[in-house]
Short mmCIF file of C-alpha atoms in Angstrom, two decimals:
data_model
loop_
_atom_site.label_atom_id
_atom_site.label_comp_id
_atom_site.label_asym_id
_atom_site.label_seq_id
_atom_site.Cartn_x
_atom_site.Cartn_y
_atom_site.Cartn_z
CA MET A 285 -0.09 0.26 -0.07
CA HIS A 286 1.35 3.57 -1.07
CA THR A 287 -0.21 6.40 0.54
CA GLY A 288 0.14 10.47 0.10
CA ILE A 289 0.56 10.11 -3.82
CA ALA A 290 -0.18 13.87 -5.21
CA LYS A 291 -1.20 14.47 -1.58
CA THR A 292 -3.80 12.00 -0.69
CA GLY A 293 -4.11 9.22 -3.96
CA LEU A 294 -3.24 5.85 -2.91
CA ALA A 295 -2.22 2.62 -4.65
CA ALA A 296 -2.32 -0.68 -3.67
CA VAL A 297 -0.44 -3.65 -5.42
CA LEU A 298 -1.58 -7.38 -5.23
CA LYS A 299 1.10 -9.44 -6.75
CA ASN A 300 0.00 -12.94 -7.37
CA GLY A 301 2.04 -14.88 -9.75
CA ASP A 302 2.59 -14.68 -13.09
CA GLY A 303 0.21 -12.78 -15.45
CA PRO A 304 -0.90 -9.44 -16.85
CA VAL A 305 -0.90 -6.16 -14.55
CA ILE A 306 -4.27 -4.93 -14.29
CA MET A 307 -5.05 -1.41 -12.97
CA PHE A 308 -8.78 -0.65 -11.21
CA ARG A 309 -9.03 2.84 -10.48
CA SER A 310 -11.86 4.48 -8.03
CA ASP A 311 -12.11 8.42 -7.79
CA MET A 312 -12.51 9.38 -4.23
CA ASP A 313 -13.04 13.58 -4.02
CA ALA A 314 -15.70 14.93 -2.84
CA LEU A 315 -17.78 18.26 -4.63
CA PRO A 316 -18.61 21.76 -2.31
CA GLY A 317 -22.09 21.99 -1.04
CA LYS A 318 -24.51 20.43 1.18
CA GLU A 319 -26.04 17.18 0.55
CA GLU A 320 -29.57 16.86 0.72
CA SER A 321 -30.51 13.19 0.00
CA GLY A 322 -31.67 13.05 3.42
CA LEU A 323 -29.79 9.45 3.73
CA PRO A 324 -28.65 8.34 7.38
CA TYR A 325 -25.09 8.59 6.05
CA ALA A 326 -25.44 11.97 3.97
CA SER A 327 -22.40 14.08 4.45
CA LYS A 328 -22.42 16.50 6.84
CA LYS A 329 -18.73 17.50 6.90
CA GLN A 330 -17.51 21.05 6.39
CA VAL A 331 -14.20 22.10 5.15
CA GLU A 332 -12.05 25.22 5.06
CA LEU A 333 -11.09 26.22 1.28
CA ASP A 334 -7.86 27.90 0.37
CA ASP A 335 -9.70 31.76 0.48
CA GLY A 336 -10.44 30.82 4.23
CA SER A 337 -14.16 30.25 3.91
CA THR A 338 -15.85 27.15 4.80
CA SER A 339 -17.97 24.98 2.99
CA TYR A 340 -19.97 21.84 3.09
CA VAL A 341 -18.81 18.82 1.03
CA SER A 342 -20.55 16.00 -0.21
CA HIS A 343 -20.30 12.61 -2.73
CA ALA A 344 -23.09 14.34 -5.07
CA CYS A 345 -21.03 12.70 -7.86
CA GLY A 346 -21.30 9.02 -6.44
CA HIS A 347 -17.25 8.65 -5.46
CA ASP A 348 -18.65 7.29 -2.16
CA SER A 349 -20.10 4.32 -4.46
CA HIS A 350 -16.49 4.26 -6.34
CA THR A 351 -14.73 4.12 -3.30
CA ALA A 352 -16.88 1.02 -2.02
CA TRP A 353 -16.40 -0.81 -5.16
CA LEU A 354 -12.48 -0.33 -4.71
CA LEU A 355 -12.64 -1.97 -1.30
CA GLY A 356 -15.15 -4.67 -2.83
CA ILE A 357 -12.79 -5.72 -5.60
CA ALA A 358 -10.02 -5.63 -2.72
CA LYS A 359 -11.68 -7.94 -0.72
CA VAL A 360 -12.74 -10.44 -3.43
CA MET A 361 -9.78 -10.72 -5.19
CA MET A 362 -7.63 -11.71 -2.03
CA GLU A 363 -10.26 -14.10 -1.23
CA THR A 364 -9.91 -15.94 -4.73
CA ARG A 365 -6.24 -15.68 -5.14
CA ASP A 366 -6.42 -19.57 -6.31
CA ALA A 367 -8.26 -18.83 -9.06
CA TRP A 368 -6.16 -16.52 -11.03
CA SER A 369 -2.51 -15.34 -11.51
CA GLY A 370 -1.38 -11.79 -12.23
CA THR A 371 -0.91 -8.24 -10.58
CA LEU A 372 -3.75 -5.97 -9.38
CA VAL A 373 -3.02 -2.28 -8.71
CA LEU A 374 -5.58 -0.85 -7.30
CA VAL A 375 -6.01 3.29 -7.20
CA GLY A 376 -7.51 5.67 -4.92
CA GLN A 377 -7.26 8.92 -6.95
CA PRO A 378 -7.81 12.64 -5.79
CA ALA A 379 -8.98 15.56 -7.76
CA GLU A 380 -11.15 13.89 -10.70
CA GLU A 381 -13.21 16.82 -10.43
CA LEU A 382 -10.72 19.29 -11.43
CA ILE A 383 -9.31 16.49 -14.54
CA ALA A 384 -6.05 16.99 -12.89
CA GLY A 385 -5.52 14.21 -10.45
CA ALA A 386 -4.87 11.33 -12.37
CA GLN A 387 -2.14 13.56 -13.69
CA ALA A 388 -0.84 14.70 -10.83
CA MET A 389 -0.39 11.03 -9.38
CA VAL A 390 1.77 10.38 -12.55
CA ASP A 391 3.69 13.39 -11.91
CA ASP A 392 4.30 12.60 -8.32
CA GLY A 393 5.97 9.22 -8.92
CA LEU A 394 3.17 6.33 -9.02
CA TYR A 395 4.91 4.48 -11.50
CA ASP A 396 8.10 4.49 -9.23
CA LYS A 397 5.95 2.86 -6.65
CA VAL A 398 3.61 0.18 -9.07
CA PRO A 399 4.16 -1.47 -12.01
CA LYS A 400 2.55 -0.30 -15.27
CA PRO A 401 -0.92 -1.70 -16.43
CA SER A 402 -2.09 -3.19 -19.81
CA LEU A 403 -5.41 -2.46 -18.88
CA LEU A 404 -6.96 0.32 -16.97
CA ILE A 405 -10.49 -0.20 -15.65
CA SER A 406 -12.40 2.33 -14.27
CA ALA A 407 -16.16 2.87 -13.66
CA HIS A 408 -19.09 5.32 -12.68
CA VAL A 409 -22.33 5.09 -11.14
CA TYR A 410 -25.15 6.23 -13.56
CA PRO A 411 -28.83 6.98 -11.94
CA VAL A 412 -30.48 6.48 -15.41
CA TRP A 413 -29.71 2.98 -14.99
CA PRO A 414 -31.44 0.62 -12.32
CA ALA A 415 -29.41 -0.45 -9.70
CA GLY A 416 -27.78 -3.72 -10.73
CA THR A 417 -27.47 -3.35 -14.05
CA VAL A 418 -24.11 -2.48 -15.95
CA ALA A 419 -23.35 -1.12 -19.35
CA VAL A 420 -19.98 -1.18 -21.79
CA LYS A 421 -20.63 0.64 -24.97
CA ALA A 422 -18.15 0.71 -27.59
CA GLY A 423 -16.61 3.71 -28.95
CA HIS A 424 -16.74 7.47 -27.75
CA ARG A 425 -17.66 7.56 -24.52
CA MET A 426 -16.40 11.26 -22.53
CA ALA A 427 -14.84 14.58 -24.01
CA GLY A 428 -11.56 15.25 -23.65
CA SER A 429 -11.19 18.56 -21.59
CA ASP A 430 -8.93 21.32 -20.24
CA GLN A 431 -9.38 23.88 -17.72
CA LEU A 432 -7.38 27.11 -18.59
CA ASP A 433 -7.47 30.74 -16.80
CA VAL A 434 -6.91 33.96 -19.20
CA HIS A 435 -5.51 36.97 -17.24
CA LEU A 436 -6.09 40.36 -18.60
CA THR A 437 -4.07 43.53 -17.30
CA GLY A 438 -5.27 47.06 -17.72
CA ILE A 439 -4.44 50.10 -16.17
CA GLY A 440 -6.77 50.61 -12.72
CA GLY A 441 -7.68 53.97 -11.59
CA HIS A 442 -10.54 55.93 -10.27
CA GLY A 443 -14.29 54.73 -11.32
CA SER A 444 -14.88 58.37 -12.25
CA ARG A 445 -11.95 58.98 -14.32
CA PRO A 446 -12.35 55.83 -17.09
CA GLU A 447 -10.40 57.88 -19.66
CA GLY A 448 -7.15 57.43 -17.55
CA THR A 449 -7.36 53.46 -17.38
CA ILE A 450 -7.63 50.41 -19.46
CA ASP A 451 -10.66 48.45 -17.77
CA PRO A 452 -10.23 44.68 -17.32
CA VAL A 453 -14.15 44.42 -17.15
CA VAL A 454 -14.62 45.42 -20.36
CA MET A 455 -11.71 43.57 -21.85
CA GLY A 456 -13.44 40.45 -19.92
CA ALA A 457 -16.89 41.39 -21.18
CA ARG A 458 -15.74 41.47 -24.72
CA ALA A 459 -13.57 38.49 -24.16
CA VAL A 460 -16.66 36.64 -22.94
CA MET A 461 -18.63 37.33 -26.15
CA ALA A 462 -16.16 36.92 -28.49
CA TYR A 463 -15.88 33.57 -27.30
CA GLN A 464 -19.11 32.65 -28.13
CA THR A 465 -18.53 32.57 -32.12
CA ILE A 466 -15.14 30.53 -31.86
CA VAL A 467 -17.22 27.60 -31.88
CA SER A 468 -19.54 28.30 -34.24
CA ARG A 469 -17.19 29.90 -36.45
CA ASN A 470 -14.21 27.76 -36.45
CA ILE A 471 -15.40 24.37 -35.62
CA PRO A 472 -17.39 22.39 -38.44
CA ALA A 473 -20.63 21.30 -36.95
CA GLN A 474 -20.35 17.69 -37.43
CA ASP A 475 -17.45 18.23 -34.63
CA PRO A 476 -18.49 18.08 -31.06
CA ALA A 477 -16.93 21.20 -29.27
CA VAL A 478 -17.98 23.24 -26.07
CA LEU A 479 -16.44 26.54 -24.78
CA THR A 480 -17.55 27.70 -21.31
CA VAL A 481 -16.97 30.49 -19.46
CA GLY A 482 -17.69 29.28 -16.02
CA ALA A 483 -16.21 32.32 -14.15
CA MET A 484 -15.31 36.02 -14.35
CA GLN A 485 -13.29 37.63 -11.31
CA VAL A 486 -12.30 40.95 -11.59
CA GLY A 487 -12.99 44.05 -9.30
CA GLU A 488 -13.68 44.52 -5.73
CA THR A 489 -16.10 47.56 -5.04
CA HIS A 490 -18.06 49.74 -6.84
CA ASN A 491 -15.77 52.82 -7.87
CA VAL A 492 -12.71 51.60 -8.44
CA ILE A 493 -11.40 50.29 -12.05
CA PRO A 494 -9.40 46.96 -11.24
CA GLU A 495 -5.96 46.21 -12.27
CA THR A 496 -6.67 43.09 -13.32
CA GLY A 497 -9.12 40.42 -14.08
CA THR A 498 -9.05 36.51 -14.96
CA LEU A 499 -11.34 34.39 -16.75
CA LYS A 500 -11.89 30.68 -16.13
CA LEU A 501 -13.05 28.45 -19.29
CA ASN A 502 -13.16 24.72 -19.87
CA LEU A 503 -12.91 23.09 -23.14
CA ARG A 504 -14.81 19.49 -24.16
CA TRP A 505 -13.68 18.04 -27.22
CA PHE A 506 -13.28 14.46 -29.03
CA ASP A 507 -10.87 15.55 -31.82
CA LYS A 508 -7.68 17.04 -30.87
CA GLY A 509 -7.33 19.29 -34.06
CA VAL A 510 -10.83 20.63 -32.79
CA ARG A 511 -9.00 21.15 -29.34
CA GLN A 512 -6.18 23.05 -31.19
CA THR A 513 -8.59 25.14 -32.90
CA MET A 514 -10.26 26.49 -29.79
CA LEU A 515 -6.80 27.42 -27.82
CA ASP A 516 -5.95 29.19 -30.94
CA ALA A 517 -8.96 31.26 -31.50
CA ILE A 518 -8.91 31.76 -27.77
CA ASP A 519 -5.39 33.24 -27.68
CA ARG A 520 -6.25 35.45 -31.26
CA GLU A 521 -9.43 36.77 -29.87
CA THR A 522 -7.55 37.79 -26.45
CA ARG A 523 -4.57 39.19 -27.72
CA GLY A 524 -6.53 41.45 -30.12
CA ILE A 525 -9.64 42.85 -27.43
CA ALA A 526 -5.92 43.49 -25.57
CA VAL A 527 -4.45 45.44 -28.47
CA ALA A 528 -7.92 47.18 -29.44
CA ALA A 529 -7.89 48.28 -25.72
CA GLY A 530 -4.30 49.88 -26.14
CA VAL A 531 -2.75 47.22 -23.25
CA PRO A 532 1.38 47.64 -23.75
CA LYS A 533 2.83 44.59 -24.50
CA GLU A 534 4.53 44.19 -21.06
CA ARG A 535 0.88 44.03 -19.78
CA GLU A 536 -0.31 41.63 -22.64
CA PRO A 537 -2.83 38.46 -21.61
CA THR A 538 -1.72 35.37 -20.54
CA ILE A 539 -2.88 32.19 -20.67
CA THR A 540 -2.42 29.39 -17.75
CA MET A 541 -3.26 25.59 -18.45
CA LEU A 542 -4.68 24.04 -15.81
CA GLY A 543 -6.46 20.39 -15.76
CA TYR A 544 -6.33 18.09 -19.09
CA ALA A 545 -7.84 14.63 -19.70
CA GLU A 546 -7.82 13.17 -23.05
CA PRO A 547 -11.24 11.41 -24.20
CA VAL A 548 -12.36 8.28 -22.99
CA ILE A 549 -12.71 5.83 -25.55
CA ASN A 550 -13.73 1.90 -25.40
CA GLU A 551 -12.01 -0.06 -28.49
CA PRO A 552 -14.73 -2.20 -29.48
CA ALA A 553 -13.19 -5.33 -29.58
CA LEU A 554 -12.25 -4.81 -25.61
CA ALA A 555 -15.82 -3.73 -25.18
CA ALA A 556 -17.28 -6.61 -26.87
CA ASN A 557 -14.72 -9.17 -24.57
CA ALA A 558 -15.91 -7.31 -21.34
CA ASN A 559 -19.80 -7.58 -22.54
CA THR A 560 -19.75 -11.54 -23.18
CA THR A 561 -17.89 -11.84 -19.75
CA LEU A 562 -20.93 -9.83 -18.01
CA VAL A 563 -23.29 -11.57 -19.50
CA ALA A 564 -22.12 -14.82 -18.59
CA ALA A 565 -21.88 -13.40 -15.05
CA ILE A 566 -24.85 -11.63 -14.35
CA GLY A 567 -26.94 -12.38 -17.22
CA LYS A 568 -28.24 -10.70 -20.23
CA LYS A 569 -31.34 -8.62 -18.89
CA ARG A 570 -28.99 -6.76 -16.61
CA ILE A 571 -26.68 -5.28 -19.23
CA MET A 572 -28.27 -2.02 -20.44
CA PRO A 573 -27.20 -0.52 -23.71
CA GLY A 574 -25.06 2.28 -22.37
CA ILE A 575 -25.65 6.17 -22.87
CA PRO A 576 -24.66 8.13 -26.17
CA PRO A 577 -21.31 10.11 -26.29
CA VAL A 578 -21.43 12.76 -23.86
CA MET A 579 -19.13 15.99 -23.42
CA GLY A 580 -18.60 15.37 -19.81
CA SER A 581 -15.05 14.19 -18.84
CA GLU A 582 -13.05 11.37 -16.93
CA ASP A 583 -9.49 12.31 -16.28
CA PHE A 584 -8.66 8.56 -15.56
CA PRO A 585 -7.03 7.91 -19.05
CA MET A 586 -4.16 10.15 -18.08
CA LEU A 587 -3.49 7.62 -15.73
CA VAL A 588 -1.82 5.38 -18.89
CA ALA A 589 -1.48 8.30 -21.40
CA GLY A 590 2.30 7.86 -21.48
CA ILE A 591 2.12 3.71 -21.23
CA GLU A 592 2.52 2.13 -24.81
CA ASP A 593 -0.08 -0.19 -25.51
CA ALA A 594 -2.13 0.20 -22.43
CA GLU A 595 -5.93 -0.04 -22.78
CA THR A 596 -8.54 1.80 -20.96
CA LEU A 597 -12.15 0.52 -20.23
CA PHE A 598 -14.76 2.57 -18.97
CA VAL A 599 -18.23 0.67 -17.41
CA GLU A 600 -21.64 2.51 -16.43
CA VAL A 601 -22.91 1.01 -13.18
CA GLY A 602 -26.69 1.76 -12.47
CA GLY A 603 -27.68 3.31 -9.30
CA GLY A 604 -31.15 4.25 -10.09
CA ALA A 605 -34.78 2.87 -8.58
CA PRO A 606 -35.82 -0.38 -10.40
CA ASP A 607 -38.06 1.62 -12.41
CA VAL A 608 -36.59 4.39 -13.45
CA MET A 609 -36.67 3.87 -16.70
CA LYS A 610 -40.22 2.85 -16.94
CA THR A 611 -40.77 6.30 -14.91
CA TYR A 612 -39.08 8.67 -17.65
CA MET A 613 -40.55 6.65 -20.41
CA SER A 614 -43.90 7.26 -19.50
CA THR A 615 -43.19 11.13 -17.37
CA GLY A 616 -40.18 12.26 -19.15
CA GLU A 617 -38.48 12.79 -15.15
CA LEU A 618 -35.36 11.60 -14.54
CA PRO A 619 -33.50 11.13 -10.87
CA PRO A 620 -31.48 13.58 -9.59
CA LEU A 621 -28.56 13.67 -11.49
CA ASN A 622 -24.37 14.08 -11.30
CA HIS A 623 -23.67 16.97 -8.82
CA ASN A 624 -27.36 17.16 -7.45
CA PRO A 625 -27.32 17.55 -4.04
CA ASN A 626 -29.87 15.03 -3.44
CA SER A 627 -28.33 12.66 -6.22
CA ALA A 628 -27.72 8.88 -4.29
CA SER A 629 -27.08 5.60 -5.61
CA LYS A 630 -29.80 2.92 -4.81
CA ILE A 631 -28.98 -0.32 -3.36
CA PRO A 632 -30.23 -3.18 -5.79
CA ALA A 633 -32.40 -5.87 -4.01
CA TRP A 634 -31.51 -8.60 -6.52
CA ARG A 635 -28.88 -11.75 -6.61
CA SER A 636 -26.59 -12.93 -9.51
CA PRO A 637 -27.63 -16.76 -11.14
CA PRO A 638 -25.23 -19.57 -10.61
CA PRO A 639 -22.48 -20.09 -10.76
CA TYR A 640 -22.27 -16.74 -9.10
CA ARG A 641 -24.16 -17.61 -5.85
CA PRO A 642 -23.88 -14.70 -3.47
CA THR A 643 -23.11 -15.12 0.36
CA ALA A 644 -24.51 -12.24 1.53
CA PRO A 645 -25.25 -8.51 0.47
CA CYS A 646 -22.12 -6.29 -0.27
CA CYS A 647 -20.41 -3.89 -2.47
CA TRP A 648 -19.20 -6.03 -5.00
CA MET A 649 -19.73 -4.69 -8.38
CA PRO A 650 -21.04 -6.00 -11.83
CA PHE A 651 -18.14 -4.85 -13.91
CA LEU A 652 -15.47 -7.19 -10.99
CA PRO A 653 -15.81 -9.72 -13.86
CA VAL A 654 -14.36 -7.73 -16.29
CA THR A 655 -11.43 -7.77 -14.03
CA ALA A 656 -10.95 -11.16 -13.22
CA SER A 657 -11.51 -12.22 -16.82
CA LYS A 658 -8.04 -10.16 -17.80
CA PHE A 659 -6.36 -12.57 -15.73
CA GLY A 660 -8.18 -15.80 -17.67
CA PHE A 661 -11.00 -16.38 -15.81
CA LEU A 662 -14.35 -15.58 -14.56
CA LEU A 663 -15.16 -14.61 -10.78
CA ASP A 664 -16.73 -17.91 -9.56
CA ASN A 665 -14.18 -19.14 -7.84
CA LYS A 666 -14.92 -22.70 -8.98
CA ASN A 667 -12.04 -24.28 -6.37
CA SER A 668 -14.05 -23.02 -3.54
CA GLY A 669 -17.47 -23.10 -5.10
CA GLN A 670 -18.25 -19.61 -3.33
CA GLY A 671 -19.45 -16.97 -5.76
CA ARG A 672 -20.31 -12.99 -4.92
CA CYS A 673 -22.80 -10.70 -5.14
CA PHE A 674 -21.24 -7.91 -7.51
CA PHE A 675 -23.05 -4.70 -6.77
CA GLN A 676 -24.12 -2.46 -4.06
CA GLY A 677 -24.55 1.21 -4.27
CA GLY A 678 -24.67 3.21 -1.23
CA PRO A 679 -22.52 2.75 1.99
CA CYS A 680 -19.88 -0.35 2.24
CA PRO A 681 -21.84 -2.71 4.58
#
């Protein structure tokens, strides 16, 4: 077990003879905001933020379930070592919500501590699928993402004398509007792309024209050429606005690149193999079709971005009520989704078919056999005759 990777990340290695190295990653960071789910285990924790203020934090994106899955895999794989061989690496990753934690762990020497994997698996709870179901869909699953800060520097002064200033508030407003046409006038309509200005931080009070300002941008894309087009246009538009405002060269805008993640892609052959394994493990009725590609992002592929021939697999795990799809089809209503203070994973009430004979309710997941199958077996542990229940949302019992 290795702790303190990228400050709060951890990695555990289970070596069990010869075989491939498989990594399973769970994100474990929280979101700012008070949980309103009403559950007995709802987060009540408050933390101090970097600016000294206090905020509630909650796992409104299901990362508590993800962490329970990680513990479940560790327990099952330890108990079934007579049925597989190879090396399993389990990663608890911080800062997924910032699209920064995976790369931070690599940069902090993750692979000085653990072996490099040939396959990386990660999963996310999906309240649109019933709890106890799972989906592995081929192709693009999630977009690539960039977080960047645009820093504007003008000349501050008294609010009554704007003629003696270069106003970063006005420059920022112009930039926000200019950015709105970057996608529509630079990116082909058939290429998905999103540019969002999430925050504009400039000025403190009514009668002072500030010296500086910052725009916080988020980009989403599937194609790296599209990404570069957006970045070039942001730079071009920003510099043009500064020149038009009369900003001297020594005060020209700067751009700071922050979090970055590549798109999440399930290769068709790998997805087909995973689905075959899952059907054998939990039955065809519990395999969902998978949602269409989304512009949301996950940074876990960055854990293996620098490893040649390493594969990644992304799994959707149901966390909704048994009738969630029926309700949606009849009313158009969805349950509280990710990042909603009322979101919560439901606990399934099913037991998987033979040879997976559960011995007790637990938090083992439907995608655990995918991990196991890469070691050359299905996790029915025929040597001991014991099977496992594969998923339970909510708290790990």
